[in-house]
Coordinates of C-alpha atoms in Angstrom, one line a residue:
Chain A
M1 CA -18.0 51.5 10.2
L2 CA -16.9 52.2 13.9
Q3 CA -19.4 51.9 16.4
I4 CA -19.2 54.3 19.3
K5 CA -21.2 53.5 22.2
C6 CA -22.4 57.0 23.1
P7 CA -23.0 57.4 26.8
C8 CA -26.1 59.4 26.2
C9 CA -27.7 57.8 23.0
G10 CA -26.3 54.4 23.0
P11 CA -24.3 52.6 20.1
R12 CA -24.3 54.4 17.0
D13 CA -22.4 54.4 13.6
H14 CA -19.4 56.7 13.7
D15 CA -20.6 58.7 10.6
E16 CA -23.2 60.4 13.0
F17 CA -20.0 61.8 14.8
L18 CA -17.9 64.7 14.1
Y19 CA -13.8 63.5 14.6
A20 CA -12.0 66.3 16.2
G21 CA -8.4 64.9 16.7
D22 CA -6.2 64.2 19.5
A23 CA -7.4 64.6 23.0
S24 CA -4.1 64.4 24.8
V25 CA -3.1 67.8 23.8
S26 CA -4.0 70.6 26.0
R27 CA -4.4 74.2 24.9
P28 CA -2.2 76.6 26.7
A29 CA -3.8 79.7 28.6
H30 CA -4.7 82.5 26.6
N31 CA -2.1 84.7 28.1
D32 CA 0.6 82.3 27.7
A33 CA 3.3 83.8 25.6
D34 CA 5.4 80.7 25.3
F35 CA 5.9 80.1 21.5
E36 CA 7.1 76.5 22.0
R37 CA 4.0 75.3 24.0
W38 CA 1.8 77.0 21.2
Y39 CA 3.7 75.3 18.3
R40 CA 3.4 72.0 20.2
Y41 CA -0.3 72.4 20.8
V42 CA -1.0 73.4 17.2
F43 CA 1.1 71.1 15.3
V44 CA 3.2 68.3 17.3
R45 CA 1.4 65.0 17.5
E46 CA 2.2 61.7 19.4
N47 CA 0.4 59.7 16.6
P48 CA 0.6 56.5 18.4
A49 CA 0.0 53.2 16.9
G50 CA -2.3 51.8 19.4
A51 CA -4.2 53.2 22.3
H52 CA -5.2 57.0 21.0
R53 CA -7.4 59.3 23.0
E54 CA -9.6 61.5 20.7
Y55 CA -12.3 64.0 20.5
W56 CA -15.8 63.0 18.8
Q57 CA -18.8 65.2 18.8
H58 CA -22.1 63.3 18.5
V59 CA -23.3 65.9 15.9
M60 CA -26.4 63.9 14.7
G61 CA -27.3 63.0 17.9
C62 CA -27.1 64.5 21.6
R63 CA -24.4 67.0 20.2
Q64 CA -22.2 66.0 23.2
W65 CA -18.6 66.1 23.2
L66 CA -16.8 62.9 23.9
I67 CA -13.4 61.5 24.5
V68 CA -13.3 58.1 22.8
E69 CA -10.1 55.8 23.5
R70 CA -9.5 53.9 20.3
N71 CA -6.7 51.5 19.1
T72 CA -5.5 53.0 15.9
V73 CA -4.2 49.6 14.5
N74 CA -7.4 47.5 14.9
H75 CA -9.9 50.1 15.4
T76 CA -11.1 48.5 18.9
I77 CA -13.0 51.1 21.0
L78 CA -11.7 50.9 24.4
S79 CA -13.5 53.5 26.3
V80 CA -16.1 56.3 25.7
N81 CA -16.7 59.1 28.2
F82 CA -18.2 62.8 27.9
S83 CA -15.3 64.9 27.7
R84 CA -16.3 67.4 30.4
E85 CA -16.3 64.4 32.7
A86 CA -12.9 63.0 31.4
L87 CA -11.4 66.6 31.6
A88 CA -13.1 67.6 35.0
Chain B
M1 CA 22.9 43.9 -15.4
H2 CA 21.5 42.5 -18.4
G3 CA 19.6 45.3 -20.3
Y4 CA 16.1 44.6 -21.3
S5 CA 15.6 45.1 -25.0
V6 CA 13.7 43.7 -27.9
F7 CA 16.6 41.4 -28.4
S8 CA 16.5 40.0 -24.7
I9 CA 12.6 39.3 -25.2
L10 CA 13.2 37.4 -28.3
R11 CA 16.2 35.6 -26.9
N12 CA 14.4 34.4 -23.7
G13 CA 11.0 33.9 -25.5
L14 CA 12.8 31.4 -27.7
S15 CA 14.3 29.6 -24.9
G16 CA 11.2 29.2 -23.0
Q17 CA 11.5 32.3 -20.5
K18 CA 13.8 30.0 -18.3
H19 CA 16.9 32.2 -18.4
W20 CA 15.9 35.7 -17.2
P21 CA 18.4 36.8 -14.6
L22 CA 17.0 38.0 -11.1
A23 CA 16.1 41.5 -11.2
W24 CA 17.8 42.5 -7.9
R25 CA 19.9 40.5 -5.5
A26 CA 19.1 39.4 -1.9
P27 CA 22.1 40.4 -0.2
S28 CA 22.7 39.9 3.7
P29 CA 23.4 43.3 5.2
K30 CA 27.1 44.4 5.6
S31 CA 28.3 45.7 8.9
N32 CA 28.6 49.4 7.4
Y33 CA 27.5 51.5 4.8
D34 CA 27.8 55.2 3.5
V35 CA 24.2 55.7 3.6
V36 CA 21.5 53.7 4.8
I37 CA 17.8 54.5 3.7
V38 CA 15.0 53.0 5.8
G39 CA 12.2 52.2 3.9
G40 CA 12.1 50.3 0.5
G41 CA 9.1 52.0 -1.3
G42 CA 9.3 54.0 -4.2
H43 CA 10.8 57.0 -2.5
G44 CA 13.7 55.1 -0.7
L45 CA 14.4 53.0 -3.8
A46 CA 14.4 56.3 -6.0
T47 CA 16.8 57.9 -3.4
A48 CA 19.4 55.1 -3.6
F49 CA 19.2 55.0 -7.3
Y50 CA 20.0 58.9 -7.6
L51 CA 22.7 58.8 -4.8
A52 CA 24.4 56.3 -7.1
E53 CA 23.7 57.7 -10.3
N54 CA 23.9 61.4 -9.7
H55 CA 26.4 61.3 -6.7
G56 CA 28.6 58.5 -7.1
I57 CA 27.7 57.1 -3.7
R58 CA 27.3 53.2 -4.2
N59 CA 27.8 51.8 -0.7
I60 CA 24.2 52.0 0.0
A61 CA 21.5 49.8 1.8
V62 CA 17.9 50.3 1.4
I63 CA 16.1 48.5 4.3
E64 CA 12.6 47.2 4.1
K65 CA 10.4 45.9 6.8
G66 CA 8.2 44.0 4.4
Y67 CA 8.9 43.6 0.7
I68 CA 9.5 46.0 -2.3
G69 CA 6.3 47.4 -3.6
G70 CA 4.4 46.1 -0.8
G71 CA 3.4 49.7 0.8
N72 CA 1.9 52.7 -0.7
V73 CA 3.8 52.7 -4.0
G74 CA 1.7 49.8 -4.6
R75 CA -1.4 50.8 -3.2
N76 CA -2.0 54.3 -4.8
T77 CA -4.1 55.3 -7.8
T78 CA -1.0 56.0 -9.9
I79 CA -2.1 59.4 -10.9
I80 CA 1.0 61.8 -12.1
R81 CA 0.2 65.3 -12.6
S82 CA 1.6 68.8 -11.9
N83 CA -1.1 71.1 -11.5
Y84 CA -0.1 72.9 -8.4
L85 CA -0.8 76.4 -7.5
L86 CA 1.6 77.3 -4.8
D87 CA 5.2 78.2 -5.2
G88 CA 7.3 75.3 -4.0
H89 CA 4.6 72.8 -5.1
T90 CA 4.4 73.9 -8.7
Q91 CA 8.0 73.7 -9.4
F92 CA 8.8 70.7 -7.6
F93 CA 5.9 68.6 -9.0
E94 CA 6.8 69.7 -12.6
F95 CA 10.4 68.8 -12.1
S96 CA 9.0 65.2 -11.2
L97 CA 7.0 65.2 -14.2
K98 CA 9.8 65.8 -16.3
L99 CA 11.7 62.9 -14.7
W100 CA 8.6 60.7 -15.3
E101 CA 8.8 61.4 -18.9
D102 CA 12.2 59.7 -19.4
L103 CA 12.1 57.2 -16.5
S104 CA 11.5 54.1 -18.7
R105 CA 14.6 54.8 -20.5
T106 CA 16.4 56.1 -17.4
L107 CA 15.9 52.9 -15.6
N108 CA 15.7 50.5 -18.5
Y109 CA 12.4 49.0 -17.1
N110 CA 8.9 50.0 -18.7
V111 CA 7.1 52.0 -16.1
M112 CA 4.2 52.1 -18.5
F113 CA 3.9 56.1 -18.0
S114 CA 0.8 56.7 -20.1
Q115 CA 0.5 60.7 -20.8
R116 CA -3.4 60.5 -21.3
G117 CA -4.1 63.9 -19.7
Q118 CA -6.0 64.9 -16.5
L119 CA -9.3 66.7 -16.5
V120 CA -10.9 68.1 -13.4
A121 CA -14.6 69.2 -13.6
A122 CA -15.7 72.7 -12.8
H123 CA -19.1 72.9 -11.3
S124 CA -19.6 76.4 -11.0
P125 CA -18.4 79.9 -12.8
D126 CA -16.3 80.6 -9.5
Q127 CA -14.7 77.1 -9.8
V128 CA -13.7 78.0 -13.4
D129 CA -12.3 81.2 -12.4
A130 CA -10.4 79.3 -9.7
F131 CA -9.0 76.9 -12.2
S132 CA -8.1 79.9 -14.6
H133 CA -5.9 81.2 -11.9
R134 CA -4.3 77.8 -11.4
A135 CA -3.9 77.3 -15.2
N136 CA -2.2 80.8 -15.5
V137 CA 0.2 80.0 -12.6
M138 CA 1.3 76.8 -14.2
R139 CA 1.8 78.7 -17.4
L140 CA 3.7 81.3 -16.0
N141 CA 5.9 78.1 -14.6
G142 CA 6.1 76.9 -18.3
I143 CA 3.7 74.0 -17.6
D144 CA 0.9 73.0 -19.9
A145 CA -2.4 73.9 -18.7
E146 CA -5.9 74.8 -20.2
V147 CA -9.3 75.7 -19.2
L148 CA -11.9 73.9 -21.2
D149 CA -15.6 75.1 -21.6
R150 CA -18.7 73.0 -21.2
D151 CA -18.8 72.1 -24.9
E152 CA -15.2 71.3 -25.0
V153 CA -15.6 69.1 -21.9
R154 CA -18.6 67.3 -23.5
R155 CA -16.7 66.5 -26.6
M156 CA -13.8 65.1 -24.7
V157 CA -15.7 63.2 -22.0
P158 CA -19.4 62.6 -23.4
Y159 CA -20.2 60.2 -20.4
F160 CA -20.3 62.9 -17.6
D161 CA -23.8 64.2 -16.4
Y162 CA -24.8 67.0 -18.6
S163 CA -28.4 66.8 -17.6
E164 CA -30.7 69.7 -16.5
T165 CA -31.1 67.7 -13.3
A166 CA -27.4 67.3 -12.5
R167 CA -26.8 68.4 -8.8
F168 CA -23.5 70.2 -9.7
P169 CA -23.7 70.9 -13.4
I170 CA -20.6 70.9 -15.5
Y171 CA -19.2 74.6 -16.2
G172 CA -15.9 73.5 -17.7
A173 CA -12.8 72.0 -16.6
H174 CA -9.1 72.2 -16.1
W175 CA -7.0 70.0 -18.4
Q176 CA -3.3 69.0 -18.1
S177 CA -2.5 67.1 -21.2
R178 CA 1.1 65.8 -19.8
A179 CA -0.8 64.5 -16.8
G180 CA -1.2 60.5 -16.8
T181 CA -0.6 57.4 -15.1
A182 CA 2.0 54.6 -14.4
R183 CA 2.2 51.2 -13.4
H184 CA 2.8 51.7 -9.9
D185 CA 4.7 48.5 -8.8
A186 CA 7.0 48.8 -11.9
V187 CA 8.2 51.9 -10.5
A188 CA 9.3 50.0 -7.4
W189 CA 10.7 47.2 -9.5
G190 CA 12.5 49.6 -11.8
Y191 CA 14.1 51.7 -9.3
A192 CA 15.1 48.7 -7.2
R193 CA 16.9 47.1 -10.2
A194 CA 18.4 50.1 -11.4
A195 CA 19.8 50.6 -7.9
D196 CA 20.8 47.1 -7.4
A197 CA 22.7 47.4 -10.7
H198 CA 24.6 50.2 -9.3
G199 CA 25.7 48.1 -6.3
V200 CA 23.0 49.0 -3.8
D201 CA 22.1 46.7 -1.3
I202 CA 18.1 45.9 -0.9
I203 CA 17.5 44.2 2.2
Q204 CA 13.9 42.9 2.5
N205 CA 12.1 41.6 5.5
C206 CA 14.2 43.4 7.8
E207 CA 12.8 45.7 10.3
V208 CA 14.7 48.9 11.8
T209 CA 14.0 48.6 15.5
G210 CA 16.2 51.5 16.7
F211 CA 19.2 53.8 16.2
I212 CA 22.7 53.6 17.2
R213 CA 24.2 56.7 18.6
Q214 CA 27.6 58.0 19.2
G215 CA 27.3 61.1 21.4
E216 CA 24.4 63.2 19.8
R217 CA 25.0 61.8 16.4
I218 CA 23.2 58.8 14.6
V219 CA 25.8 56.5 13.3
G220 CA 23.6 53.2 12.3
V221 CA 20.5 51.3 12.9
E222 CA 19.5 48.4 15.1
T223 CA 17.4 45.8 12.9
T224 CA 16.2 42.5 13.4
R225 CA 19.0 41.2 11.3
G226 CA 21.6 42.9 13.6
Q227 CA 23.5 46.2 13.7
I228 CA 24.2 48.1 10.9
G229 CA 26.5 51.1 10.8
A230 CA 25.9 54.1 8.5
G231 CA 27.6 57.4 7.8
R232 CA 24.1 58.7 7.2
V233 CA 20.7 57.5 7.9
G234 CA 17.5 58.8 5.6
L235 CA 14.1 57.8 6.6
A236 CA 11.6 57.2 3.9
V237 CA 8.7 55.4 5.7
A238 CA 5.8 57.7 5.1
G239 CA 2.9 56.4 6.8
H240 CA 4.9 55.2 9.7
T241 CA 7.3 58.3 10.0
S242 CA 6.0 59.0 13.7
M243 CA 7.0 55.6 14.8
L244 CA 10.5 55.8 13.6
G245 CA 10.8 59.3 14.6
R246 CA 9.8 58.7 18.0
K247 CA 12.6 56.0 18.4
A248 CA 15.2 58.8 17.0
G249 CA 13.8 61.2 19.4
L250 CA 12.0 63.7 16.6
E251 CA 8.8 65.3 17.5
L252 CA 6.8 65.5 14.4
P253 CA 3.8 67.4 13.2
I254 CA 2.4 64.2 11.4
E255 CA -0.8 62.2 12.1
S256 CA -1.3 58.7 10.2
H257 CA -4.5 58.4 8.3
I258 CA -6.1 55.9 5.9
L259 CA -6.8 56.5 2.3
Q260 CA -8.8 54.1 0.2
A261 CA -8.6 53.1 -3.4
F262 CA -11.0 51.0 -5.5
V263 CA -11.3 49.1 -8.6
T264 CA -14.4 47.9 -10.5
E265 CA -14.8 44.9 -12.7
P266 CA -13.3 45.4 -16.2
I267 CA -15.4 47.2 -19.0
K268 CA -14.5 48.0 -22.3
P269 CA -12.5 51.4 -22.9
I270 CA -14.6 54.4 -21.8
V271 CA -12.2 56.7 -19.6
H272 CA -9.3 57.8 -21.9
Q273 CA -8.2 60.3 -19.4
V274 CA -7.7 60.8 -15.8
V275 CA -10.9 62.6 -14.8
A276 CA -12.0 64.1 -11.4
Y277 CA -15.1 65.6 -9.9
G278 CA -14.6 69.0 -8.7
A279 CA -17.6 69.0 -6.3
G280 CA -16.1 66.4 -4.0
H281 CA -13.3 64.0 -3.8
C282 CA -13.3 61.4 -6.4
Y283 CA -10.7 60.7 -9.4
V284 CA -11.2 58.0 -11.7
S285 CA -8.9 56.3 -14.6
Q286 CA -9.2 53.0 -16.5
S287 CA -6.7 50.5 -16.2
D288 CA -5.2 48.6 -19.1
K289 CA -7.2 45.6 -17.9
G290 CA -10.5 47.8 -17.9
G291 CA -11.1 48.1 -14.5
L292 CA -12.1 51.7 -13.3
V293 CA -9.6 52.9 -10.7
F294 CA -10.8 55.5 -8.3
G295 CA -10.0 57.0 -5.2
G296 CA -11.6 59.7 -2.9
G297 CA -10.9 61.4 0.5
L298 CA -9.6 60.1 3.8
D299 CA -11.6 58.1 6.1
G300 CA -11.3 60.9 8.6
Y301 CA -9.6 59.6 11.9
N302 CA -6.1 58.4 12.8
S303 CA -5.4 54.9 11.7
Y304 CA -2.7 52.5 11.0
A305 CA -4.9 49.7 9.7
Q306 CA -4.3 49.3 5.8
R307 CA -8.0 49.0 5.4
G308 CA -10.8 51.6 5.8
N309 CA -14.6 51.8 6.4
L310 CA -17.7 51.5 4.2
G311 CA -19.0 55.0 5.0
T312 CA -16.2 56.2 2.9
V313 CA -16.8 53.7 0.2
R314 CA -20.3 54.9 -0.1
D315 CA -19.2 58.6 -0.2
V316 CA -16.7 57.8 -2.9
A317 CA -19.2 56.0 -5.0
E318 CA -21.9 58.7 -4.7
A319 CA -19.4 61.1 -6.3
A320 CA -18.5 58.8 -9.0
V321 CA -22.1 58.2 -10.0
A322 CA -23.0 61.9 -9.5
L323 CA -20.2 62.6 -12.3
M324 CA -20.4 59.5 -14.4
P325 CA -24.2 58.1 -14.0
C326 CA -23.4 55.3 -16.2
I327 CA -21.2 53.5 -13.9
S328 CA -23.9 53.1 -11.5
R329 CA -24.3 49.4 -12.0
L330 CA -20.8 48.5 -12.0
R331 CA -19.5 46.3 -9.3
I332 CA -16.6 47.1 -7.2
L333 CA -14.1 44.0 -7.1
R334 CA -11.5 45.3 -4.6
H335 CA -11.0 48.1 -2.3
W336 CA -7.8 48.7 -0.1
G337 CA -6.2 51.1 2.0
G338 CA -3.0 52.8 2.5
V339 CA -1.4 54.8 5.7
Q340 CA -0.6 58.1 5.1
D341 CA 1.5 60.5 6.9
M342 CA -0.6 63.7 7.2
T343 CA 1.2 66.9 7.6
P344 CA -0.7 69.8 9.0
D345 CA -0.3 71.7 5.6
A346 CA -0.7 68.8 3.4
A347 CA 2.9 69.3 2.0
P348 CA 5.8 66.8 2.3
I349 CA 8.7 67.1 4.6
I350 CA 12.2 66.5 3.3
C351 CA 15.1 67.8 4.9
P352 CA 17.9 67.3 7.5
T353 CA 16.6 67.0 10.9
P354 CA 17.9 68.6 14.3
I355 CA 19.5 65.1 15.0
D356 CA 23.2 64.8 13.5
G357 CA 23.3 62.3 10.7
L358 CA 19.5 61.6 10.4
Y359 CA 17.5 63.0 7.4
L360 CA 13.7 62.8 6.9
N361 CA 11.6 62.1 3.7
G362 CA 7.9 61.7 4.9
G363 CA 4.7 63.6 5.3
W364 CA 3.6 62.8 1.7
C365 CA -0.1 62.9 2.5
Y366 CA -2.0 61.4 -0.3
G367 CA 0.4 62.8 -3.2
G368 CA 3.6 60.7 -2.9
F369 CA 3.4 58.5 -6.0
K370 CA 3.6 61.3 -8.6
A371 CA 6.5 62.9 -6.5
T372 CA 8.6 59.7 -6.3
P373 CA 11.4 60.6 -9.0
A374 CA 11.9 64.3 -7.7
S375 CA 11.6 63.2 -4.2
G376 CA 14.4 60.5 -4.6
W377 CA 16.4 63.1 -6.8
C378 CA 16.3 65.6 -4.0
F379 CA 16.5 63.5 -1.0
A380 CA 19.6 61.9 -2.7
H381 CA 21.0 65.6 -3.0
T382 CA 20.2 66.5 0.7
L383 CA 21.8 63.1 1.7
A384 CA 24.9 63.4 -0.3
T385 CA 25.6 67.2 0.6
G386 CA 24.1 67.5 3.8
S387 CA 21.8 70.4 2.7
P388 CA 18.4 70.6 1.0
H389 CA 18.1 70.8 -2.6
P390 CA 16.7 74.2 -3.8
L391 CA 13.5 72.5 -4.8
I392 CA 12.6 71.3 -1.7
A393 CA 13.9 74.2 0.2
G394 CA 10.3 74.9 1.4
Y395 CA 9.6 71.4 2.5
G396 CA 11.8 71.7 5.8
L397 CA 10.5 70.8 9.3
D398 CA 10.8 74.4 10.5
R399 CA 8.2 75.7 8.4
F400 CA 5.6 75.0 11.0
R401 CA 7.4 77.4 13.2
T402 CA 8.2 80.1 11.1
G403 CA 4.6 80.0 9.5
R404 CA 6.0 79.4 6.3
T405 CA 3.4 76.5 5.5
I406 CA 2.6 75.4 1.6
D407 CA -1.0 75.0 2.4
E408 CA -2.4 74.3 -1.0
F409 CA -5.7 73.1 0.5
G410 CA -5.8 75.8 3.1
A411 CA -7.7 73.6 5.7
G412 CA -5.9 74.5 8.7
P413 CA -3.8 72.4 10.6
F414 CA -6.3 69.6 10.8
A415 CA -5.2 66.5 9.0
W416 CA -8.5 64.8 8.9
L417 CA -10.2 67.8 7.1
Q418 CA -7.7 67.6 3.9

């Protein structure tokens, strides 16, 4: 089990959370007509072996969206922040 | 190569098993090869074998970071089947199954391919309809497929949960009698031995650290054992394709995820086929030693660790017991994980790349083992001719741009949901 220190609820098992993928990609604007940018947003991933910024939602707790920085090789969690603050 | 036969077994048995020749050499890398294949797993070794066997190209190196059979070819649940619905998959995996049927003879190596059949339980009338659709597609493609009703399933696998209280009652099943299992590491060893006999250099404990370029073209690889020049470079490193792709300058639609597999303590023969749960992720077969080998779904987050977490162990065990209540007291002896290349549509990527001289075989998701012979066959064709084999025409990297994905699961571009 991963243990994610939710900034609202404290340390919880990761199966209380919903994983939602790479948080380093940013969605193009709705009126952006550039095909390449949309292609990269939907499909292309850096997929690093090491630190990875990713979305988790605490669906069984506070329901807040978080950005977790986690090492994909040894599963160490480096930081957890509310996504609204990390993205602001 | 000394062929394996009943006579070689007798001869070596009578002489104390001391005179078996090594199955393959341990050569030092030469400075240049016609083709360098990165990755000595099943796919890389099969590619080398078919390049030599079908195309007469013998100046080949297979470069492996660890040892032969230490990656996903030795970590899967060994299931071989061709029950695919979508065009592209259906024909490719049936071609692979046909190669499996003759593989032990082709390689002069017993890969212990056992066509015990695969049964996937249907747990609602709608699922029976969906399985009928799938079976019809398969039969139109000349592949054996049947849909069984509840009584037929009960006669074949009496140990499923047929009680009134079953949460997901059995309505029927999808059955493919030519499906089965094989000894997974024998596949790596068999291809390695047969490729070596054609003169292929298998170089173990040698990691590729970069690529050598001449202008825009890739003309070799940098390794921990020096530079190796290559006419063409083929990547067959599923699980770590992103890492090598990045070194080559490829942007890839791939995430690495963990899939776990499990084996229980050995019991007397009970599971005579490959059986799968239709209401969740769980598939079970019984090894020759008696252990139940089973697997489930992905752990659900990006990972390069070759181990999984206990939440998934619980989920898979729950599904197994829901299907087969009689195994609830069995103990799990071992569980392990393998790193999968997950593509957005759960279909593989085998194609020439936009980089001259570089060819890609990856993105096998959780379905690479059964594809090993066809993947090697088609990737060898691609490397030899420079253009994709017709069977893999739909597995190009450009399908994500053109919208022609082969999304058998229909889960959207979210690797962790497949």
